[in-house]
Amino acid sequence: PSDRSADIGVDDLAESADPHAYDLCERHGQRFAAPSGWRLEDRRNRFRVVLPSQLAG
């Protein structure tokens, strides 16, 4: 057993793919939990800006 700890960061989705990251939907991002002994840092932006060009219609 190791006494080292590890960190996990949860970020907003990136504009481009990152081979060292995994994308989670909103629901699974909310439910995500770090393994025992690890530290979870939620770095997601709490407020979202939606531009008119991003709206359907």
PDB file of N, CA and C in Angstrom:
ATOM      1  N   PRO A   1       0.829  -1.204   0.000  1.00  0.00           N
ATOM      2  CA  PRO A   1       0.000   0.000   0.000  1.00  0.00           C
ATOM      3  C   PRO A   1       0.863   1.254   0.000  1.00  0.00           C
ATOM      4  N   SER A   2       0.388   2.239  -0.701  1.00  0.00           N
ATOM      5  CA  SER A   2       1.120   3.494  -0.819  1.00  0.00           C
ATOM      6  C   SER A   2       0.475   4.555   0.048  1.00  0.00           C
ATOM      7  N   ASP A   3       1.281   5.417   0.626  1.00  0.00           N
ATOM      8  CA  ASP A   3       0.730   6.518   1.408  1.00  0.00           C
ATOM      9  C   ASP A   3       0.654   7.795   0.576  1.00  0.00           C
ATOM     10  N   ARG A   4       0.928   7.677  -0.720  1.00  0.00           N
ATOM     11  CA  ARG A   4       0.830   8.829  -1.612  1.00  0.00           C
ATOM     12  C   ARG A   4      -0.628   9.100  -1.932  1.00  0.00           C
ATOM     13  N   SER A   5      -0.940  10.358  -2.165  1.00  0.00           N
ATOM     14  CA  SER A   5      -2.288  10.710  -2.597  1.00  0.00           C
ATOM     15  C   SER A   5      -2.222  11.174  -4.046  1.00  0.00           C
ATOM     16  N   ALA A   6      -3.351  11.274  -4.658  1.00  0.00           N
ATOM     17  CA  ALA A   6      -3.425  11.729  -6.043  1.00  0.00           C
ATOM     18  C   ALA A   6      -4.553  12.740  -6.156  1.00  0.00           C
ATOM     19  N   ASP A   7      -4.473  13.569  -7.163  1.00  0.00           N
ATOM     20  CA  ASP A   7      -5.485  14.587  -7.410  1.00  0.00           C
ATOM     21  C   ASP A   7      -6.189  14.295  -8.722  1.00  0.00           C
ATOM     22  N   ILE A   8      -7.470  14.617  -8.752  1.00  0.00           N
ATOM     23  CA  ILE A   8      -8.274  14.525  -9.966  1.00  0.00           C
ATOM     24  C   ILE A   8      -8.935  15.882 -10.148  1.00  0.00           C
ATOM     25  N   GLY A   9      -8.879  16.423 -11.355  1.00  0.00           N
ATOM     26  CA  GLY A   9      -9.542  17.678 -11.653  1.00  0.00           C
ATOM     27  C   GLY A   9     -10.689  17.451 -12.617  1.00  0.00           C
ATOM     28  N   VAL A  10     -11.816  18.083 -12.341  1.00  0.00           N
ATOM     29  CA  VAL A  10     -12.965  18.040 -13.244  1.00  0.00           C
ATOM     30  C   VAL A  10     -13.087  19.440 -13.840  1.00  0.00           C
ATOM     31  N   ASP A  11     -12.926  19.519 -15.154  1.00  0.00           N
ATOM     32  CA  ASP A  11     -12.941  20.798 -15.862  1.00  0.00           C
ATOM     33  C   ASP A  11     -14.121  20.854 -16.823  1.00  0.00           C
ATOM     34  N   ASP A  12     -14.399  22.056 -17.333  1.00  0.00           N
ATOM     35  CA  ASP A  12     -15.380  22.203 -18.409  1.00  0.00           C
ATOM     36  C   ASP A  12     -14.868  21.454 -19.636  1.00  0.00           C
ATOM     37  N   LEU A  13     -15.779  21.111 -20.536  1.00  0.00           N
ATOM     38  CA  LEU A  13     -15.364  20.443 -21.767  1.00  0.00           C
ATOM     39  C   LEU A  13     -14.442  21.350 -22.572  1.00  0.00           C
ATOM     40  N   ALA A  14     -13.416  20.772 -23.121  1.00  0.00           N
ATOM     41  CA  ALA A  14     -12.466  21.522 -23.940  1.00  0.00           C
ATOM     42  C   ALA A  14     -13.007  21.667 -25.359  1.00  0.00           C
ATOM     43  N   GLU A  15     -12.502  22.662 -26.058  1.00  0.00           N
ATOM     44  CA  GLU A  15     -12.900  22.877 -27.450  1.00  0.00           C
ATOM     45  C   GLU A  15     -12.404  21.759 -28.357  1.00  0.00           C
ATOM     46  N   SER A  16     -11.269  21.169 -28.022  1.00  0.00           N
ATOM     47  CA  SER A  16     -10.702  20.098 -28.841  1.00  0.00           C
ATOM     48  C   SER A  16     -10.395  18.884 -27.967  1.00  0.00           C
ATOM     49  N   ALA A  17     -10.238  17.748 -28.610  1.00  0.00           N
ATOM     50  CA  ALA A  17      -9.992  16.498 -27.887  1.00  0.00           C
ATOM     51  C   ALA A  17      -8.627  16.516 -27.205  1.00  0.00           C
ATOM     52  N   ASP A  18      -8.565  15.922 -26.027  1.00  0.00           N
ATOM     53  CA  ASP A  18      -7.316  15.788 -25.276  1.00  0.00           C
ATOM     54  C   ASP A  18      -7.115  14.308 -24.989  1.00  0.00           C
ATOM     55  N   PRO A  19      -6.024  13.715 -25.464  1.00  0.00           N
ATOM     56  CA  PRO A  19      -5.825  12.271 -25.260  1.00  0.00           C
ATOM     57  C   PRO A  19      -5.595  11.881 -23.800  1.00  0.00           C
ATOM     58  N   HIS A  20      -5.400  12.868 -22.923  1.00  0.00           N
ATOM     59  CA  HIS A  20      -5.161  12.583 -21.507  1.00  0.00           C
ATOM     60  C   HIS A  20      -6.378  12.895 -20.644  1.00  0.00           C
ATOM     61  N   ALA A  21      -7.527  13.113 -21.268  1.00  0.00           N
ATOM     62  CA  ALA A  21      -8.735  13.482 -20.533  1.00  0.00           C
ATOM     63  C   ALA A  21      -9.923  12.666 -21.031  1.00  0.00           C
ATOM     64  N   TYR A  22     -10.947  12.596 -20.211  1.00  0.00           N
ATOM     65  CA  TYR A  22     -12.188  11.906 -20.567  1.00  0.00           C
ATOM     66  C   TYR A  22     -13.332  12.889 -20.429  1.00  0.00           C
ATOM     67  N   ASP A  23     -14.205  12.935 -21.425  1.00  0.00           N
ATOM     68  CA  ASP A  23     -15.370  13.804 -21.385  1.00  0.00           C
ATOM     69  C   ASP A  23     -16.496  13.117 -20.630  1.00  0.00           C
ATOM     70  N   LEU A  24     -17.163  13.884 -19.776  1.00  0.00           N
ATOM     71  CA  LEU A  24     -18.322  13.386 -19.038  1.00  0.00           C
ATOM     72  C   LEU A  24     -19.510  14.285 -19.336  1.00  0.00           C
ATOM     73  N   CYS A  25     -20.686  13.696 -19.441  1.00  0.00           N
ATOM     74  CA  CYS A  25     -21.886  14.503 -19.588  1.00  0.00           C
ATOM     75  C   CYS A  25     -22.141  15.211 -18.250  1.00  0.00           C
ATOM     76  N   GLU A  26     -23.042  16.169 -18.263  1.00  0.00           N
ATOM     77  CA  GLU A  26     -23.352  16.941 -17.052  1.00  0.00           C
ATOM     78  C   GLU A  26     -23.746  16.028 -15.890  1.00  0.00           C
ATOM     79  N   ARG A  27     -24.618  15.080 -16.157  1.00  0.00           N
ATOM     80  CA  ARG A  27     -25.105  14.180 -15.103  1.00  0.00           C
ATOM     81  C   ARG A  27     -23.966  13.374 -14.475  1.00  0.00           C
ATOM     82  N   HIS A  28     -23.132  12.790 -15.304  1.00  0.00           N
ATOM     83  CA  HIS A  28     -22.037  11.984 -14.766  1.00  0.00           C
ATOM     84  C   HIS A  28     -20.943  12.858 -14.143  1.00  0.00           C
ATOM     85  N   GLY A  29     -20.767  14.067 -14.642  1.00  0.00           N
ATOM     86  CA  GLY A  29     -19.824  14.989 -14.016  1.00  0.00           C
ATOM     87  C   GLY A  29     -20.241  15.342 -12.602  1.00  0.00           C
ATOM     88  N   GLN A  30     -21.555  15.479 -12.383  1.00  0.00           N
ATOM     89  CA  GLN A  30     -22.075  15.783 -11.044  1.00  0.00           C
ATOM     90  C   GLN A  30     -21.910  14.603 -10.096  1.00  0.00           C
ATOM     91  N   ARG A  31     -22.006  13.400 -10.611  1.00  0.00           N
ATOM     92  CA  ARG A  31     -21.963  12.199  -9.768  1.00  0.00           C
ATOM     93  C   ARG A  31     -20.556  11.644  -9.577  1.00  0.00           C
ATOM     94  N   PHE A  32     -19.587  12.204 -10.287  1.00  0.00           N
ATOM     95  CA  PHE A  32     -18.225  11.684 -10.252  1.00  0.00           C
ATOM     96  C   PHE A  32     -17.636  11.792  -8.848  1.00  0.00           C
ATOM     97  N   ALA A  33     -16.983  10.745  -8.402  1.00  0.00           N
ATOM     98  CA  ALA A  33     -16.335  10.735  -7.085  1.00  0.00           C
ATOM     99  C   ALA A  33     -14.919  10.187  -7.238  1.00  0.00           C
ATOM    100  N   ALA A  34     -14.004  10.742  -6.478  1.00  0.00           N
ATOM    101  CA  ALA A  34     -12.614  10.286  -6.511  1.00  0.00           C
ATOM    102  C   ALA A  34     -12.465   9.017  -5.678  1.00  0.00           C
ATOM    103  N   PRO A  35     -11.525   8.164  -6.047  1.00  0.00           N
ATOM    104  CA  PRO A  35     -11.258   6.969  -5.238  1.00  0.00           C
ATOM    105  C   PRO A  35     -10.811   7.355  -3.828  1.00  0.00           C
ATOM    106  N   SER A  36     -10.946   6.453  -2.915  1.00  0.00           N
ATOM    107  CA  SER A  36     -10.545   6.683  -1.526  1.00  0.00           C
ATOM    108  C   SER A  36      -9.084   7.118  -1.457  1.00  0.00           C
ATOM    109  N   GLY A  37      -8.830   8.193  -0.735  1.00  0.00           N
ATOM    110  CA  GLY A  37      -7.476   8.702  -0.586  1.00  0.00           C
ATOM    111  C   GLY A  37      -7.066   9.710  -1.642  1.00  0.00           C
ATOM    112  N   TRP A  38      -7.905   9.919  -2.653  1.00  0.00           N
ATOM    113  CA  TRP A  38      -7.617  10.887  -3.706  1.00  0.00           C
ATOM    114  C   TRP A  38      -8.367  12.181  -3.407  1.00  0.00           C
ATOM    115  N   ARG A  39      -7.907  13.275  -3.978  1.00  0.00           N
ATOM    116  CA  ARG A  39      -8.559  14.570  -3.794  1.00  0.00           C
ATOM    117  C   ARG A  39      -9.196  14.989  -5.116  1.00  0.00           C
ATOM    118  N   LEU A  40     -10.464  15.382  -5.063  1.00  0.00           N
ATOM    119  CA  LEU A  40     -11.200  15.825  -6.247  1.00  0.00           C
ATOM    120  C   LEU A  40     -11.299  17.343  -6.229  1.00  0.00           C
ATOM    121  N   GLU A  41     -10.880  17.980  -7.308  1.00  0.00           N
ATOM    122  CA  GLU A  41     -10.989  19.426  -7.441  1.00  0.00           C
ATOM    123  C   GLU A  41     -11.922  19.735  -8.601  1.00  0.00           C
ATOM    124  N   ASP A  42     -13.080  20.316  -8.298  1.00  0.00           N
ATOM    125  CA  ASP A  42     -14.057  20.680  -9.324  1.00  0.00           C
ATOM    126  C   ASP A  42     -13.716  22.080  -9.823  1.00  0.00           C
ATOM    127  N   ARG A  43     -13.194  22.162 -11.034  1.00  0.00           N
ATOM    128  CA  ARG A  43     -12.769  23.439 -11.607  1.00  0.00           C
ATOM    129  C   ARG A  43     -13.731  23.925 -12.691  1.00  0.00           C
ATOM    130  N   ARG A  44     -14.916  23.321 -12.746  1.00  0.00           N
ATOM    131  CA  ARG A  44     -15.877  23.734 -13.770  1.00  0.00           C
ATOM    132  C   ARG A  44     -16.430  25.115 -13.457  1.00  0.00           C
ATOM    133  N   ASN A  45     -16.728  25.854 -14.515  1.00  0.00           N
ATOM    134  CA  ASN A  45     -17.343  27.163 -14.387  1.00  0.00           C
ATOM    135  C   ASN A  45     -18.791  26.961 -13.952  1.00  0.00           C
ATOM    136  N   ARG A  46     -19.201  27.615 -12.912  1.00  0.00           N
ATOM    137  CA  ARG A  46     -20.571  27.463 -12.403  1.00  0.00           C
ATOM    138  C   ARG A  46     -21.597  28.183 -13.272  1.00  0.00           C
ATOM    139  N   PHE A  47     -21.154  29.158 -14.028  1.00  0.00           N
ATOM    140  CA  PHE A  47     -22.052  29.929 -14.878  1.00  0.00           C
ATOM    141  C   PHE A  47     -21.662  29.702 -16.326  1.00  0.00           C
ATOM    142  N   ARG A  48     -22.658  29.542 -17.162  1.00  0.00           N
ATOM    143  CA  ARG A  48     -22.403  29.299 -18.582  1.00  0.00           C
ATOM    144  C   ARG A  48     -22.919  30.460 -19.403  1.00  0.00           C
ATOM    145  N   VAL A  49     -22.139  30.854 -20.363  1.00  0.00           N
ATOM    146  CA  VAL A  49     -22.549  31.886 -21.310  1.00  0.00           C
ATOM    147  C   VAL A  49     -22.990  31.169 -22.575  1.00  0.00           C
ATOM    148  N   VAL A  50     -24.223  31.436 -22.999  1.00  0.00           N
ATOM    149  CA  VAL A  50     -24.750  30.835 -24.221  1.00  0.00           C
ATOM    150  C   VAL A  50     -24.912  31.955 -25.239  1.00  0.00           C
ATOM    151  N   LEU A  51     -24.212  31.809 -26.344  1.00  0.00           N
ATOM    152  CA  LEU A  51     -24.287  32.797 -27.408  1.00  0.00           C
ATOM    153  C   LEU A  51     -25.477  32.501 -28.311  1.00  0.00           C
ATOM    154  N   PRO A  52     -26.072  33.532 -28.928  1.00  0.00           N
ATOM    155  CA  PRO A  52     -27.207  33.296 -29.828  1.00  0.00           C
ATOM    156  C   PRO A  52     -26.900  32.259 -30.908  1.00  0.00           C
ATOM    157  N   SER A  53     -25.669  32.220 -31.388  1.00  0.00           N
ATOM    158  CA  SER A  53     -25.309  31.257 -32.430  1.00  0.00           C
ATOM    159  C   SER A  53     -25.315  29.812 -31.924  1.00  0.00           C
ATOM    160  N   GLN A  54     -25.320  29.624 -30.603  1.00  0.00           N
ATOM    161  CA  GLN A  54     -25.339  28.280 -30.028  1.00  0.00           C
ATOM    162  C   GLN A  54     -26.754  27.768 -29.776  1.00  0.00           C
ATOM    163  N   LEU A  55     -27.746  28.634 -29.930  1.00  0.00           N
ATOM    164  CA  LEU A  55     -29.132  28.240 -29.705  1.00  0.00           C
ATOM    165  C   LEU A  55     -29.695  27.555 -30.937  1.00  0.00           C
ATOM    166  N   ALA A  56     -30.558  26.578 -30.712  1.00  0.00           N
ATOM    167  CA  ALA A  56     -31.208  25.885 -31.834  1.00  0.00           C
ATOM    168  C   ALA A  56     -32.280  26.794 -32.425  1.00  0.00           C
ATOM    169  N   GLY A  57     -32.492  26.663 -33.713  1.00  0.00           N
ATOM    170  CA  GLY A  57     -33.593  27.391 -34.303  1.00  0.00           C
ATOM    171  C   GLY A  57     -33.262  28.296 -35.393  1.00  0.00           C
TER     172      GLY A  57
END
